[in-house]
mmCIF file with all atom_site columns, C-alpha atoms in Angstrom:
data_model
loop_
_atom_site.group_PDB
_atom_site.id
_atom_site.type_symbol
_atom_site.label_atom_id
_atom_site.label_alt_id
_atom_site.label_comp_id
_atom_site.label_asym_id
_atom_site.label_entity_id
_atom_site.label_seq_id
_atom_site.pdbx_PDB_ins_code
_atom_site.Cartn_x
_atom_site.Cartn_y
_atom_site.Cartn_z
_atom_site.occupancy
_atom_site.B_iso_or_equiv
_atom_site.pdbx_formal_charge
_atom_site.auth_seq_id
_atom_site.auth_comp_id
_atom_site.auth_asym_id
_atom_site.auth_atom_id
_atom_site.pdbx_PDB_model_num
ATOM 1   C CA . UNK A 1 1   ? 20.578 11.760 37.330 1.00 0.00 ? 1   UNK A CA 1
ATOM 2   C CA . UNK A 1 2   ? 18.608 9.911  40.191 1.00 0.00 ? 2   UNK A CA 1
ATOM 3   C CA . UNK A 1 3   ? 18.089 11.718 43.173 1.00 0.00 ? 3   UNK A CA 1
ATOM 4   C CA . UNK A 1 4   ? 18.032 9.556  46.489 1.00 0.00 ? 4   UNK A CA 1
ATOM 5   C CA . UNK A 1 5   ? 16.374 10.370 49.668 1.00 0.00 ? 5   UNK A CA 1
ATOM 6   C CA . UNK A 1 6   ? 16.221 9.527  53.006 1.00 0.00 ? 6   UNK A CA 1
ATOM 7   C CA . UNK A 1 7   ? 15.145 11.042 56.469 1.00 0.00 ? 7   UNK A CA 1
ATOM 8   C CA . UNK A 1 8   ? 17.125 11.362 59.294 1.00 0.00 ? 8   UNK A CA 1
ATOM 9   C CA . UNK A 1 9   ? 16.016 11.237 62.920 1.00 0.00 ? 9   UNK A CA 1
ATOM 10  C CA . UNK A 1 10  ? 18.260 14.316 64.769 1.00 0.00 ? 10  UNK A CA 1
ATOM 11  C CA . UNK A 1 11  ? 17.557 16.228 68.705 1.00 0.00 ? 11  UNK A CA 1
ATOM 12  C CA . UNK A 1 12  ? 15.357 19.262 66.618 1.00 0.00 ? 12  UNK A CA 1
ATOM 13  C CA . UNK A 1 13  ? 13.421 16.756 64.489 1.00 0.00 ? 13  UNK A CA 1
ATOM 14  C CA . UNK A 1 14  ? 13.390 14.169 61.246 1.00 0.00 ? 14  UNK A CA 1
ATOM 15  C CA . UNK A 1 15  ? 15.686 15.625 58.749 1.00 0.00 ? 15  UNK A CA 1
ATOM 16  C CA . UNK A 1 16  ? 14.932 15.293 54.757 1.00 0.00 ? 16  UNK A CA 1
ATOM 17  C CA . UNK A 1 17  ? 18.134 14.670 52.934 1.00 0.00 ? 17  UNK A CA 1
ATOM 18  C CA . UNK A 1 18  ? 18.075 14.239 49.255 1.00 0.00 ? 18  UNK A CA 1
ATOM 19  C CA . UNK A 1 19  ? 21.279 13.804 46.859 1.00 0.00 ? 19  UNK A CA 1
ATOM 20  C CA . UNK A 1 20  ? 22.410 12.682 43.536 1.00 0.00 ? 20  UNK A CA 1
ATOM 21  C CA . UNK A 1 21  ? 25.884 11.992 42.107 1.00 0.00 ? 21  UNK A CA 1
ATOM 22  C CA . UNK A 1 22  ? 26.871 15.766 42.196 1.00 0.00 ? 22  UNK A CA 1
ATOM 23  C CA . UNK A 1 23  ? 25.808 15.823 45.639 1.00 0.00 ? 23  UNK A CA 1
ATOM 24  C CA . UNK A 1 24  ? 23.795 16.839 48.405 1.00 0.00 ? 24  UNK A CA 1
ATOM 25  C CA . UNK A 1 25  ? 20.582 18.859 46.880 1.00 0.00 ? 25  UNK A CA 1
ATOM 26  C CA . UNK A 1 26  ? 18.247 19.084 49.809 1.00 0.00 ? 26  UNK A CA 1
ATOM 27  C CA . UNK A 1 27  ? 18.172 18.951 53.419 1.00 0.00 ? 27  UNK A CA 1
ATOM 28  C CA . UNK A 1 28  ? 14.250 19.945 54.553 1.00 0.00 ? 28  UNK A CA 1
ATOM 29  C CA . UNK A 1 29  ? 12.878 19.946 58.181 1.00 0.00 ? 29  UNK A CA 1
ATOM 30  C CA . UNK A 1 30  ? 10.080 18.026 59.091 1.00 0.00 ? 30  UNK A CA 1
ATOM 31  C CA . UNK A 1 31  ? 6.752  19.976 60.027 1.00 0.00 ? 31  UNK A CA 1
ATOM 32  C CA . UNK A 1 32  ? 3.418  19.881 60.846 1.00 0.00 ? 32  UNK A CA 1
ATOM 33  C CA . UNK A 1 33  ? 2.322  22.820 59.703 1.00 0.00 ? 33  UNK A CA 1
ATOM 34  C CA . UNK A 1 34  ? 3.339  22.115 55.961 1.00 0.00 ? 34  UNK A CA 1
ATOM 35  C CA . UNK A 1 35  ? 3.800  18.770 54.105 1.00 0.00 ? 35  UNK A CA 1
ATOM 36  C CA . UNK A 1 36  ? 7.225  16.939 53.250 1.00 0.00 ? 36  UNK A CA 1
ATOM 37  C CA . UNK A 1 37  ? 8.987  18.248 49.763 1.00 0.00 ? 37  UNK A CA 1
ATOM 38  C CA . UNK A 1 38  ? 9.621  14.604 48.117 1.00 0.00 ? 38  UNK A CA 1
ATOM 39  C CA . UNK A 1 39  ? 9.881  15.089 44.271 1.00 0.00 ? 39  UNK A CA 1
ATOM 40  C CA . UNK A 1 40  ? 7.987  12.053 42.823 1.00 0.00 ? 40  UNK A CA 1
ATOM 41  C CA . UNK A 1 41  ? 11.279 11.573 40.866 1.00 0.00 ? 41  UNK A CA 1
ATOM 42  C CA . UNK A 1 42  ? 13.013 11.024 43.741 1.00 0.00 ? 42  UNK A CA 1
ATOM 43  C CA . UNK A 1 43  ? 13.962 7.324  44.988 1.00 0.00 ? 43  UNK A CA 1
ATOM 44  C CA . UNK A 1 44  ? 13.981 6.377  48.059 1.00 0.00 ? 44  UNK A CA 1
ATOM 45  C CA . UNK A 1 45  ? 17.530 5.029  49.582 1.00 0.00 ? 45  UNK A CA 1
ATOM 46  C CA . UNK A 1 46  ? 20.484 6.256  50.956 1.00 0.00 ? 46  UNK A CA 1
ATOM 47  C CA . UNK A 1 47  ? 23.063 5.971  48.374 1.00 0.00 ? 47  UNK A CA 1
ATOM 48  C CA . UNK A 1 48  ? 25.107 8.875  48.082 1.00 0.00 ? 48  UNK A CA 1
ATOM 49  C CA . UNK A 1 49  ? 23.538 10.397 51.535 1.00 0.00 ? 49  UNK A CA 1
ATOM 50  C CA . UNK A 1 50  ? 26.117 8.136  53.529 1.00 0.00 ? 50  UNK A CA 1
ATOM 51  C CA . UNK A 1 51  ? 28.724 10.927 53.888 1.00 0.00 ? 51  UNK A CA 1
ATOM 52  C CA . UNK A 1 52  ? 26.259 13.498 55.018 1.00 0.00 ? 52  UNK A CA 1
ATOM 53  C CA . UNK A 1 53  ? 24.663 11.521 57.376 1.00 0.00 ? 53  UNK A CA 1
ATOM 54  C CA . UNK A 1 54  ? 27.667 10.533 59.265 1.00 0.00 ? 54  UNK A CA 1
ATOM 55  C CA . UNK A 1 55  ? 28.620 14.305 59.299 1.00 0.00 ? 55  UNK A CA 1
ATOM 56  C CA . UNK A 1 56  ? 24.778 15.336 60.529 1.00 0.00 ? 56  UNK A CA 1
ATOM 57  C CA . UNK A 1 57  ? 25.541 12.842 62.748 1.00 0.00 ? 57  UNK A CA 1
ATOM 58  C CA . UNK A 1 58  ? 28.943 14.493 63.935 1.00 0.00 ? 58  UNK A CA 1
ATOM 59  C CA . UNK A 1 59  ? 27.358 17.913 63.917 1.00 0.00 ? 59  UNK A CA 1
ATOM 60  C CA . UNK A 1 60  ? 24.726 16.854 66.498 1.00 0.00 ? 60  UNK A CA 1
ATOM 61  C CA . UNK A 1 61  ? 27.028 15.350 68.588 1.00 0.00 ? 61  UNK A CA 1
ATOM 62  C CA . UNK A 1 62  ? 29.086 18.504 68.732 1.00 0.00 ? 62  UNK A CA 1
ATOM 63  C CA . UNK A 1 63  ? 32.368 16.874 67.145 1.00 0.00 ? 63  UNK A CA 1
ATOM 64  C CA . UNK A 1 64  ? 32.089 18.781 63.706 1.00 0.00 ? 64  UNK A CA 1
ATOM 65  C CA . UNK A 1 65  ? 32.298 22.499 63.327 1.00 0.00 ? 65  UNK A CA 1
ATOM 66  C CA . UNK A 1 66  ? 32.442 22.566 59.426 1.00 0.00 ? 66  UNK A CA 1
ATOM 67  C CA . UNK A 1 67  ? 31.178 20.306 57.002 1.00 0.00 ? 67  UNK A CA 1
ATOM 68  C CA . UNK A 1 68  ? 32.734 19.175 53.957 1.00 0.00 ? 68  UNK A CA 1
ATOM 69  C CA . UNK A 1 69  ? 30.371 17.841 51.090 1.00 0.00 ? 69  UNK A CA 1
ATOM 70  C CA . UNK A 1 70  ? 30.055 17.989 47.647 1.00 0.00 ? 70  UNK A CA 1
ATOM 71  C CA . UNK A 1 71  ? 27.109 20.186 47.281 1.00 0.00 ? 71  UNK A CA 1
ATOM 72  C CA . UNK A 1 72  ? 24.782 20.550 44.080 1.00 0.00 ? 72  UNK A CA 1
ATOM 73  C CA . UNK A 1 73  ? 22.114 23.394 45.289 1.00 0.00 ? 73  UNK A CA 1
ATOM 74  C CA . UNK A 1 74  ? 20.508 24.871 42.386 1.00 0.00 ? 74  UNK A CA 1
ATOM 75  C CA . UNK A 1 75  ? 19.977 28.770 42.287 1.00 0.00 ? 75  UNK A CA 1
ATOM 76  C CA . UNK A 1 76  ? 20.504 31.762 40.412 1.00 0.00 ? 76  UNK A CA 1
ATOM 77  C CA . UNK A 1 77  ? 23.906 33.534 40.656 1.00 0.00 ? 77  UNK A CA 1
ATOM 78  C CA . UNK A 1 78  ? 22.685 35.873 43.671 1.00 0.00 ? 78  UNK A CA 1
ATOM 79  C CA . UNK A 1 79  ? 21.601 33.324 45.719 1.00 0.00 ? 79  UNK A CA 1
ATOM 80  C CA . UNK A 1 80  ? 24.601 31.414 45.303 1.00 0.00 ? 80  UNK A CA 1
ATOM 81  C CA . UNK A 1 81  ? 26.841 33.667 46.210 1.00 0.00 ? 81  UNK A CA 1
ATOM 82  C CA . UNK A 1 82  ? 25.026 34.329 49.504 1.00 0.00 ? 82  UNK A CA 1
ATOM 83  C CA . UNK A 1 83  ? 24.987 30.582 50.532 1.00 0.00 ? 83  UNK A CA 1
ATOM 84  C CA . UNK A 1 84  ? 28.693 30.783 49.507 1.00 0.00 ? 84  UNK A CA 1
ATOM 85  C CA . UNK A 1 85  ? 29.078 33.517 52.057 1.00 0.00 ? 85  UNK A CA 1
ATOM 86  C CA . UNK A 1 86  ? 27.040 31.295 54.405 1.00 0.00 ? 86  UNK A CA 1
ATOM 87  C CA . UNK A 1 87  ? 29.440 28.599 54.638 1.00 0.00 ? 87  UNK A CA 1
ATOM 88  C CA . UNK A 1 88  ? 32.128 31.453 55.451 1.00 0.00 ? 88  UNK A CA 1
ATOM 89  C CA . UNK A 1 89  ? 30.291 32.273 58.467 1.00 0.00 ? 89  UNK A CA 1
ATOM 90  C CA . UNK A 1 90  ? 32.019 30.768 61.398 1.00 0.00 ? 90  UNK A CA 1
ATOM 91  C CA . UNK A 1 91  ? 30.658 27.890 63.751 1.00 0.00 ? 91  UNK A CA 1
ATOM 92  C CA . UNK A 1 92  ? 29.219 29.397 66.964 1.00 0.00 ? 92  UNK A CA 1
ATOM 93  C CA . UNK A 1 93  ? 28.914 33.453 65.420 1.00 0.00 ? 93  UNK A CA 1
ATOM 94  C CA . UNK A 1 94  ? 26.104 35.227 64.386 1.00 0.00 ? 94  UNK A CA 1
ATOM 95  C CA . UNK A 1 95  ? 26.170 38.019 61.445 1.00 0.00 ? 95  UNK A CA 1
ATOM 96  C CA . UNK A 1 96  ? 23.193 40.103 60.325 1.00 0.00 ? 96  UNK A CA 1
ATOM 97  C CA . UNK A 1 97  ? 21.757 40.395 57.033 1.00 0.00 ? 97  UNK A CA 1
ATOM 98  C CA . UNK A 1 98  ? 23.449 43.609 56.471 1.00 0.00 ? 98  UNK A CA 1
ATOM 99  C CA . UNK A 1 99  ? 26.846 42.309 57.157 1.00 0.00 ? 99  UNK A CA 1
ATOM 100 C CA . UNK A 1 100 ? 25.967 39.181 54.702 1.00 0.00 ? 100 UNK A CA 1
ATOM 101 C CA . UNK A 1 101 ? 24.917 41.803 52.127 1.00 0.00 ? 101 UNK A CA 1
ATOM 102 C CA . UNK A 1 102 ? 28.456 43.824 52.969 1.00 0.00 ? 102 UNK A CA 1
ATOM 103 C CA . UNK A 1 103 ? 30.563 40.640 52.450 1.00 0.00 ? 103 UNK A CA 1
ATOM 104 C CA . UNK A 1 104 ? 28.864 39.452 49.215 1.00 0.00 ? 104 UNK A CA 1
ATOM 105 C CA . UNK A 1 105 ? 29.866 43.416 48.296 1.00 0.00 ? 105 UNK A CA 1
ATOM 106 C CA . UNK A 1 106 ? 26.314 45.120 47.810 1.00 0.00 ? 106 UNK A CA 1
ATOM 107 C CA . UNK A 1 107 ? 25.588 46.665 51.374 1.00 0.00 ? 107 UNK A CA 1
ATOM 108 C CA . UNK A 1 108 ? 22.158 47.646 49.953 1.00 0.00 ? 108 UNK A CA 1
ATOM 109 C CA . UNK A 1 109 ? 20.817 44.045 49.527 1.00 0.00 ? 109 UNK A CA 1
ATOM 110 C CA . UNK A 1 110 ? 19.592 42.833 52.917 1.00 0.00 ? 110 UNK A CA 1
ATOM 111 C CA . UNK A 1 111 ? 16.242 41.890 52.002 1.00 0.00 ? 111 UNK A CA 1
ATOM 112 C CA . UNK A 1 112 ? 17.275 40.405 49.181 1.00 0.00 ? 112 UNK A CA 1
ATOM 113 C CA . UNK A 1 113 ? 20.338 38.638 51.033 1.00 0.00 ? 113 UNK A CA 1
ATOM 114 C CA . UNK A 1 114 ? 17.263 37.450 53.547 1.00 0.00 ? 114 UNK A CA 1
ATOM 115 C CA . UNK A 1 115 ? 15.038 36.199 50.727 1.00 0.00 ? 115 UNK A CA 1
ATOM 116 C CA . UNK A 1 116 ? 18.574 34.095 49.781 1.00 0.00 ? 116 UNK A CA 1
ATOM 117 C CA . UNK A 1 117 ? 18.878 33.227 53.067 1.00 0.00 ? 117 UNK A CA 1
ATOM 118 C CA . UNK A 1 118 ? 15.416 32.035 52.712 1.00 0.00 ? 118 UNK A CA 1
ATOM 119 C CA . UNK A 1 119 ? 15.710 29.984 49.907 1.00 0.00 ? 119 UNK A CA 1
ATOM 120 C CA . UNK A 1 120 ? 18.350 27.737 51.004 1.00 0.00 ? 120 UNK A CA 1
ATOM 121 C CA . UNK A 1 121 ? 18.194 24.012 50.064 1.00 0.00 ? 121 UNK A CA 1
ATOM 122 C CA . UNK A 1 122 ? 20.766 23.105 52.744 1.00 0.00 ? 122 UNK A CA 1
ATOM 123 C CA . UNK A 1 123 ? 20.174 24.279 55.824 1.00 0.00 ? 123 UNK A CA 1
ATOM 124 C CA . UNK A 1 124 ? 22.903 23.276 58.433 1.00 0.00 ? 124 UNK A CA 1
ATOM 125 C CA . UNK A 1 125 ? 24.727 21.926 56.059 1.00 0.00 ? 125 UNK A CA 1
ATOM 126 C CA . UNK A 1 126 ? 25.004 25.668 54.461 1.00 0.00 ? 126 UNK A CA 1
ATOM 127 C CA . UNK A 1 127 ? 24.219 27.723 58.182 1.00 0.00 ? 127 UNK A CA 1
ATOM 128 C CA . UNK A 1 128 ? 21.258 30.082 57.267 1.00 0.00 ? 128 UNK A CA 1
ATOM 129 C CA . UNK A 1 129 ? 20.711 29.858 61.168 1.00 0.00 ? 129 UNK A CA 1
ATOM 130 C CA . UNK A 1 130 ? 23.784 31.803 61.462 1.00 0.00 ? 130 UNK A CA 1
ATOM 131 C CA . UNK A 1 131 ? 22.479 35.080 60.103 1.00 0.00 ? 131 UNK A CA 1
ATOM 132 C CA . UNK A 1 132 ? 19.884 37.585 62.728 1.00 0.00 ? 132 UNK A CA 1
ATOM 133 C CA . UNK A 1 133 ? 18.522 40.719 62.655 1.00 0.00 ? 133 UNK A CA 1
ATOM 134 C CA . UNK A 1 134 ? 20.604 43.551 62.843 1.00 0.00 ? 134 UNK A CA 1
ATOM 135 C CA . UNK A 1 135 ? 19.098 43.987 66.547 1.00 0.00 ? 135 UNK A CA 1
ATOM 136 C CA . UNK A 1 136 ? 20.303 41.034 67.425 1.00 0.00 ? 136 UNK A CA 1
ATOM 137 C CA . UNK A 1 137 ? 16.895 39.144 67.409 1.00 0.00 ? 137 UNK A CA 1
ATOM 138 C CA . UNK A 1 138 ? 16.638 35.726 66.097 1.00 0.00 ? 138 UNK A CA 1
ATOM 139 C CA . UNK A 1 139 ? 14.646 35.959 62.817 1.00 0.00 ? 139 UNK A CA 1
ATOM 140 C CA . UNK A 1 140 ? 12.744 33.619 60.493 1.00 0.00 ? 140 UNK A CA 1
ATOM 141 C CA . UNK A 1 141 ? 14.153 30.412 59.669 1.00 0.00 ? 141 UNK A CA 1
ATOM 142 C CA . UNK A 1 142 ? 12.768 27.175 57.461 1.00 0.00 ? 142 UNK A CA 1
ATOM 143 C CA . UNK A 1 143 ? 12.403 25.108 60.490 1.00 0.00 ? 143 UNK A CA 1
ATOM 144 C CA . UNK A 1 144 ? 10.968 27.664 62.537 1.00 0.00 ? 144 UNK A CA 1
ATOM 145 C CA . UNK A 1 145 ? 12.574 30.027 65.029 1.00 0.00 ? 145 UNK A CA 1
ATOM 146 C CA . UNK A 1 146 ? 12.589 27.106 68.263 1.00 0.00 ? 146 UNK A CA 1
ATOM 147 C CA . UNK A 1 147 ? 15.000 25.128 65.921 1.00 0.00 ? 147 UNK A CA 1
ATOM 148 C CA . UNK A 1 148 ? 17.117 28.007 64.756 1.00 0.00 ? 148 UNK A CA 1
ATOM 149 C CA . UNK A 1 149 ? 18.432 28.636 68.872 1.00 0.00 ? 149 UNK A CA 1
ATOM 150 C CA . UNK A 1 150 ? 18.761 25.213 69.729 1.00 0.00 ? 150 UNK A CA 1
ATOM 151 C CA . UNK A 1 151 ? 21.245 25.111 66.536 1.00 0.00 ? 151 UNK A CA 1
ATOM 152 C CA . UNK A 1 152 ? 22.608 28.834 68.016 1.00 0.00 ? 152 UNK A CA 1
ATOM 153 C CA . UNK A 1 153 ? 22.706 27.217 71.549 1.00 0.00 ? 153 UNK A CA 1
ATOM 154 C CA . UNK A 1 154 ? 24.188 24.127 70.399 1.00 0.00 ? 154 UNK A CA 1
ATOM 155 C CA . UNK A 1 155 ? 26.855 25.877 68.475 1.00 0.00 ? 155 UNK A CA 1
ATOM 156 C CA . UNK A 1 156 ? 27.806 27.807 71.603 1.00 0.00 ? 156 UNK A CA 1
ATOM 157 C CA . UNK A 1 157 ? 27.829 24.852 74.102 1.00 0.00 ? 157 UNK A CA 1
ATOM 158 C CA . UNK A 1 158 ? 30.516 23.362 71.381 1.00 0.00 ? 158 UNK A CA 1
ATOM 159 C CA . UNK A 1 159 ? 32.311 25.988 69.296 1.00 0.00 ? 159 UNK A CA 1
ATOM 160 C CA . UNK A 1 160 ? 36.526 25.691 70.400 1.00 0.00 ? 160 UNK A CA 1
ATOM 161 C CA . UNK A 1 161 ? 37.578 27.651 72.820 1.00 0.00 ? 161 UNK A CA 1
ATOM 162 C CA . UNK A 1 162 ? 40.486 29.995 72.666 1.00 0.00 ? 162 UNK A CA 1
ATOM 163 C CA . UNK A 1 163 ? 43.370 28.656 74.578 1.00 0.00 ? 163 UNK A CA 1
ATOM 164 C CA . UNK A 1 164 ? 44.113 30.429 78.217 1.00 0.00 ? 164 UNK A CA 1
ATOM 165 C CA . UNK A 1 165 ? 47.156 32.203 78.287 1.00 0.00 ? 165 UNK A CA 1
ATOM 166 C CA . UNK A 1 166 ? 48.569 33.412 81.032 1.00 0.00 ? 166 UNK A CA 1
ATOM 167 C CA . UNK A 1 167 ? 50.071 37.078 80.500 1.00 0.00 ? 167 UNK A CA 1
#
């Protein structure tokens, strides 16, 4: 299958996005600190990106709360089913690592849920930035911790509102 890439100019930064006919495989932050990931198999155009980039696009603007893509992330089985939990994670909340551990249903595996978390080839798209330390403090994230509030903050500034009620 051909993999297609193309970057993405966003408010945190030039977004890699890389897909094939299964779908979306890669979504990579630009930084200085460490070189672009561009598989020399990779071509260069947007085919099959056009869906994600209109709902990057949505995201930013604060008029999408949940994305819906076909996705073709490769991992093992473990890691998976921790980005599966990811996408469970509402827009606008925050879980820790332990609670991500809790809901994949092995309470013990926070570091390993982190080192998931970690490995994600979608982030955004599949909201690593969600998860925090169990103190509450922001923790790593791919495109370093500056990006991973502004998504928090962003989330915030646009995540619905419950209706007022008067009682």
């Amino acid at each position: 299958m051909t993999v297609n890439y193309d970057h993405l100019d966003t408010p945190i930064g030039r977004l890699l996005l890389a897909a094939d006919e299964a779908g979306l495989r890669h979504v990579g932050f630009e930084r200085a600190d460490r070189g672009e990931r561009i598989d020399p198999s990779w071509r260069r155009g947007r085919r099959g990106l056009e869906n994600a980039i209109a709902q990057l696009r949505a995201y930013f603007a604060g008029e999408l709360h949940a994305f819906d893509l076909p996705l073709a992330a490769e991992g093992t089985a473990f890691r998976k089913a921790v980005w599966d939990a990811l996408v469970r994670i509402p827009y606008g909340e925050t879980i820790s690592y332990g609670e991500l551990a809790r809901r994949i249903g092995d309470p013990s595996a926070s570091r390993a849920v982190g080192a998931a978390n970690g490995a994600n080839p979608l982030p955004i798209i599949v909201p690593c930035h969600r998860v925090i330390g169990a103190d509450g403090k922001l923790t790593g994230f791919g495109g370093g911790l500056p990006i991973k509030q502004w998504l928090l903050a962003h989330e915030r500034r646009h995540a619905p509102r419950a209706p007022f009620a008067l009682a």
